[in-house]
Coordinates of C-alpha atoms and ligand atoms in Angstrom, one line a residue:
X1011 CA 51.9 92.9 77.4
X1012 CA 53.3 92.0 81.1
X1013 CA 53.0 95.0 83.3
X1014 CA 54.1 95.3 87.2
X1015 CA 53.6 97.6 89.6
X1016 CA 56.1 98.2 92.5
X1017 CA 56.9 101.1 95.7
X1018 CA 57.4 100.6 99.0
X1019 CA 55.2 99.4 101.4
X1020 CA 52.8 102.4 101.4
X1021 CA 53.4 103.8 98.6
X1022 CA 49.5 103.6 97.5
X1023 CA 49.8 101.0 94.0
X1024 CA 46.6 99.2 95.2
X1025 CA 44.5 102.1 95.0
X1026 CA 45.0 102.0 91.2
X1027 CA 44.8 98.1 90.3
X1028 CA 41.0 98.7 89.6
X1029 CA 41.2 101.5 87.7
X1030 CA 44.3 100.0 85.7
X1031 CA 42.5 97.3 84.5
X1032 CA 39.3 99.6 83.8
X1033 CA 42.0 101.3 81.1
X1034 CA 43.0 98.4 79.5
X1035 CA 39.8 96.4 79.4
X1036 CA 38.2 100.1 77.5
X1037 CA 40.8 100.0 75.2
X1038 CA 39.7 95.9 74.3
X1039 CA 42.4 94.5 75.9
X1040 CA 41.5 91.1 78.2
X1041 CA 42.9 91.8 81.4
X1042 CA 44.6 89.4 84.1
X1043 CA 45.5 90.9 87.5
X1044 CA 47.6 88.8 89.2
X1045 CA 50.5 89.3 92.7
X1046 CA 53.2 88.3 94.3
X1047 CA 54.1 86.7 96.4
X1048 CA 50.6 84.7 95.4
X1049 CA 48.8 84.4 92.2
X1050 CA 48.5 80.5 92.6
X1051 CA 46.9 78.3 95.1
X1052 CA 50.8 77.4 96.2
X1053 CA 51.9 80.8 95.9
X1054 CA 49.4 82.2 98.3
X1055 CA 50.2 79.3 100.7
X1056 CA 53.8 80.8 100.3
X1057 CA 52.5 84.0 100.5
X1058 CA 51.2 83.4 104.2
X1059 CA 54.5 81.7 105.4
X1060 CA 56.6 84.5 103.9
X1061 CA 55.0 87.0 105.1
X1062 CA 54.2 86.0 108.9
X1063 CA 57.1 83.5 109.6
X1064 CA 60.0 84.4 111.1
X1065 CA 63.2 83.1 108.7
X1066 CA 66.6 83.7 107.2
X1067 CA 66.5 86.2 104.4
X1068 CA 67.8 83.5 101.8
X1069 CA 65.0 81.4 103.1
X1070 CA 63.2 84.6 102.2
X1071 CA 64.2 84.7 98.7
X1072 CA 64.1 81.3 98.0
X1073 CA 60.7 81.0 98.9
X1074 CA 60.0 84.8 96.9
X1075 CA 60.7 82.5 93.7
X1076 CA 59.8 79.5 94.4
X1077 CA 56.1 80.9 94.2
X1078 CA 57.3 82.9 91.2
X1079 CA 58.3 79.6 89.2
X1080 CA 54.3 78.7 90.1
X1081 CA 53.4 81.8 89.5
X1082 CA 55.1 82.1 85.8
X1083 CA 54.4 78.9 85.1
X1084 CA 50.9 78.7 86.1
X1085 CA 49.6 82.0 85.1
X1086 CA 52.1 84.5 83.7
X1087 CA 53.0 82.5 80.5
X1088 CA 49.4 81.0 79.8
X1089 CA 47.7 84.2 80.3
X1090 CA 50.6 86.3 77.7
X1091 CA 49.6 83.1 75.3
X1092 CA 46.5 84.0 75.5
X1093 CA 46.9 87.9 74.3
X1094 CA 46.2 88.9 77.4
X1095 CA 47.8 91.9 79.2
X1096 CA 49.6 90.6 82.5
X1097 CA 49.3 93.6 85.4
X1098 CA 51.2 91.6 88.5
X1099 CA 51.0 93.8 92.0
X1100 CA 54.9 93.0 92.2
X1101 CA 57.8 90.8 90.7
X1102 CA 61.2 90.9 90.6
X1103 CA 62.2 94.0 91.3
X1104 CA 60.8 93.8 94.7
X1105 CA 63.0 91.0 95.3
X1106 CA 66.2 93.6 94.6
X1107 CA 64.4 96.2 96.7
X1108 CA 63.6 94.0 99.7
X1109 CA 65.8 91.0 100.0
X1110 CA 68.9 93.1 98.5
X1111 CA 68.1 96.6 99.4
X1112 CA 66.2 96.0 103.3
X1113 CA 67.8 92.3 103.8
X1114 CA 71.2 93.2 102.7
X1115 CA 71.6 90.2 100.3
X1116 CA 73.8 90.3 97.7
X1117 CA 72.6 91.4 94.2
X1118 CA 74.8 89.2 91.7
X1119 CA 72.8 86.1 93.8
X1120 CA 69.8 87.3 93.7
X1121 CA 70.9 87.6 90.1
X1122 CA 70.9 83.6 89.8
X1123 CA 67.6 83.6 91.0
X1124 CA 66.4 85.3 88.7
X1125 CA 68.0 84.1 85.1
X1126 CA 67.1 80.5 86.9
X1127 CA 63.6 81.2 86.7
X1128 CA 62.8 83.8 84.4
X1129 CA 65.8 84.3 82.1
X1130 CA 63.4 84.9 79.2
X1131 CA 60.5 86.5 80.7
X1132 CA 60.7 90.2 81.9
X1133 CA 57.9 93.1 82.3
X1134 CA 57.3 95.5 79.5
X1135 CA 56.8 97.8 81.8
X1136 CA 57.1 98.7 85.1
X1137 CA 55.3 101.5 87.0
X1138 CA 57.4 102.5 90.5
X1139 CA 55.4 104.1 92.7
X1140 CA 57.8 106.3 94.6
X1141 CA 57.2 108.5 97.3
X1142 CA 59.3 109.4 100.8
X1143 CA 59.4 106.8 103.4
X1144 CA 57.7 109.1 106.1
X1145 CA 54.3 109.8 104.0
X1146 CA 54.5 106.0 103.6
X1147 CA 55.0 105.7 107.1
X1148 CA 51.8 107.7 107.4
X1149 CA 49.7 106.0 105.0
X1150 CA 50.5 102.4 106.7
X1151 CA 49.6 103.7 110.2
X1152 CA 46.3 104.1 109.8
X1153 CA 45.9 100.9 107.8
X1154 CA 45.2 97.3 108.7
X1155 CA 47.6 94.9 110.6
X1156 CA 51.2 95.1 109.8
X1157 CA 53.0 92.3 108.6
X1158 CA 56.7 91.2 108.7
X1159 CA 58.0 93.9 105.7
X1160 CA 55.6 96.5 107.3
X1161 CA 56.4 96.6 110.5
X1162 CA 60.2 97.1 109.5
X1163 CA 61.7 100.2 110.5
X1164 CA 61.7 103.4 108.8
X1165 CA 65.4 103.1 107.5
X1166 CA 64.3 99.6 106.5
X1167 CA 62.2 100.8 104.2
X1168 CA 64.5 103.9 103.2
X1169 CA 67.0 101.6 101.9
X1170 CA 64.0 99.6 99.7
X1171 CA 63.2 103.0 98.1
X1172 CA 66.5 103.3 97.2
X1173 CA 67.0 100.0 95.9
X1174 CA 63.7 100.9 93.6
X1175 CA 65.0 103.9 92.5
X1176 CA 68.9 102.6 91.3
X1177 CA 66.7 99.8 89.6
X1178 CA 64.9 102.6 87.8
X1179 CA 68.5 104.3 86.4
X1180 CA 69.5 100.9 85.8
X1181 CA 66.8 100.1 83.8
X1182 CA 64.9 103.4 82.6
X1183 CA 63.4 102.5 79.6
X1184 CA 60.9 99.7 81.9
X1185 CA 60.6 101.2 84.8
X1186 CA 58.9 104.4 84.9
X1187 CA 58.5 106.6 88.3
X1188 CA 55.1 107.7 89.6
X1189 CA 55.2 110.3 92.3
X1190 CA 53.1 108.5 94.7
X1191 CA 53.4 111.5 97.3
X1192 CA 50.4 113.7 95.1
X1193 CA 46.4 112.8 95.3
X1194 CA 44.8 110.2 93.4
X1195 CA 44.0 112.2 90.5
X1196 CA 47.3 113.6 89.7
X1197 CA 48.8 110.2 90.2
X1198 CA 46.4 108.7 87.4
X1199 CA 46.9 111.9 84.9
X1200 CA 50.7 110.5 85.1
X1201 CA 49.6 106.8 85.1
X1202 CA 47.7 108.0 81.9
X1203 CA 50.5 109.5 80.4
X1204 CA 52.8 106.0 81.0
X1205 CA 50.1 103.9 79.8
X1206 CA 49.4 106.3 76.6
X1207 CA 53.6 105.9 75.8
X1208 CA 52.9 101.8 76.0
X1209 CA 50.0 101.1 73.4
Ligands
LIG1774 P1 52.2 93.9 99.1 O1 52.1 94.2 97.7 O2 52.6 95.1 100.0 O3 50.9 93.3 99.7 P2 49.8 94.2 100.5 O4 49.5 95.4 99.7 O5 48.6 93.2 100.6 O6 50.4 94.5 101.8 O7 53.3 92.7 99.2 C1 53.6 92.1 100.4 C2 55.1 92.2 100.8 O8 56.0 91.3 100.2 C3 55.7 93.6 100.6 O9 56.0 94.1 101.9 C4 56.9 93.4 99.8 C5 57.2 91.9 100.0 N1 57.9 91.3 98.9 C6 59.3 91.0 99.0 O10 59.9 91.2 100.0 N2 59.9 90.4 97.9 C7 59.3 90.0 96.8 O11 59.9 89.5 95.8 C8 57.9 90.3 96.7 C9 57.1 90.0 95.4 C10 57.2 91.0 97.7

């Protein structure tokens, strides 16, 4: 099973990845945690550059899946051959949320991307954490350095949330919404209740 997780910058989805793989790996499931941009030597090489460098937003995407070839290729695939269960702190999506949505580039090429490198391969399921941009706001204040996505401004990230969410009509049987805006343990009780629908 190939699960990623996706929200805004904020949004709180790394809080969980421990206690997301804790689920599986009880239920005797081998576990590979994985993100992008990263999850290969290249990719985190990529990751840096992306995320740090100033460039043109179809630079931006390029490089978002040219480490996602790697990334597939390297890790993705093998790890699904294995039996595995996938769970990647992003993918595609948040290339329609950030380069389409926040950048402003055009879906039906970002499209090409996408059935050029991973016509065949999609998540099973998506979680979106989804919570207004201001809490977000909050959340990312108080946390570490920003880098080039975070330090965005607010309606930036406004029009990301709302590229996540027309991805969630668009595709509602994948992606399912967690409110990210409640405390931890309300947001597991409906993580719980998405991961119970799945096995
Ligand atoms: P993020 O998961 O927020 O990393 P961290 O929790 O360490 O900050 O991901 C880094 C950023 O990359 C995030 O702001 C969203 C951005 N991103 C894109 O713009 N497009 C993509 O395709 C991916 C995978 C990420």
């Amino acid at each position: 099973m190939f699960i990623t997780l996706e929200g805004v910058d904020g949004a709180g989805k790394s809080s969980h990845l421990d206690w997301l793989k804790n689920w599986f790996e009880l239920r005797g499931h081998r576990v590979r945690m994985t993100r992008e941009p990263g999850g290969t030597p290249m990719g985190e090489k990529l990751r840096e550059l992306v995320l740090h460098d100033s460039m043109h937003p179809d630079t931006e995407a390029l490089i978002m899946f040219a480490a996602r070839r790697e990334h597939i290729e390297q890790v993705i695939r093998p790890a699904l051959a294995a039996g595995e269960v996938v769970i990647s702190d992003r993918f595609t999506d948040a290339s329609f949320a950030y380069q389409c949505g926040g950048r402003g580039l055009s879906e039906s090429r970002l499209a090409v991307l996408e059935s050029w490198v991973h016509a065949d391969l999609h998540p099973d399921a998506t979680l979106l954490f989804d919570l207004p941009t201001e809490i977000a706001a909050q959340r990312l204040a108080s946390a570490r350095e920003p880098d080039r996505f975070e330090r965005e401004k607010t309606d930036f990230h406004a029009r990301v949330r709302a590229a996540y969410l027309r991805r969630a009509e668009q595709f509602p049987q994948r992606i399912r919404v967690i409110d990210g805006s409640r405390d931890i343990e309300s947001v597991r009780l409906q993580l719980t209740s998405v991961l119970e629908s799945l096995t």
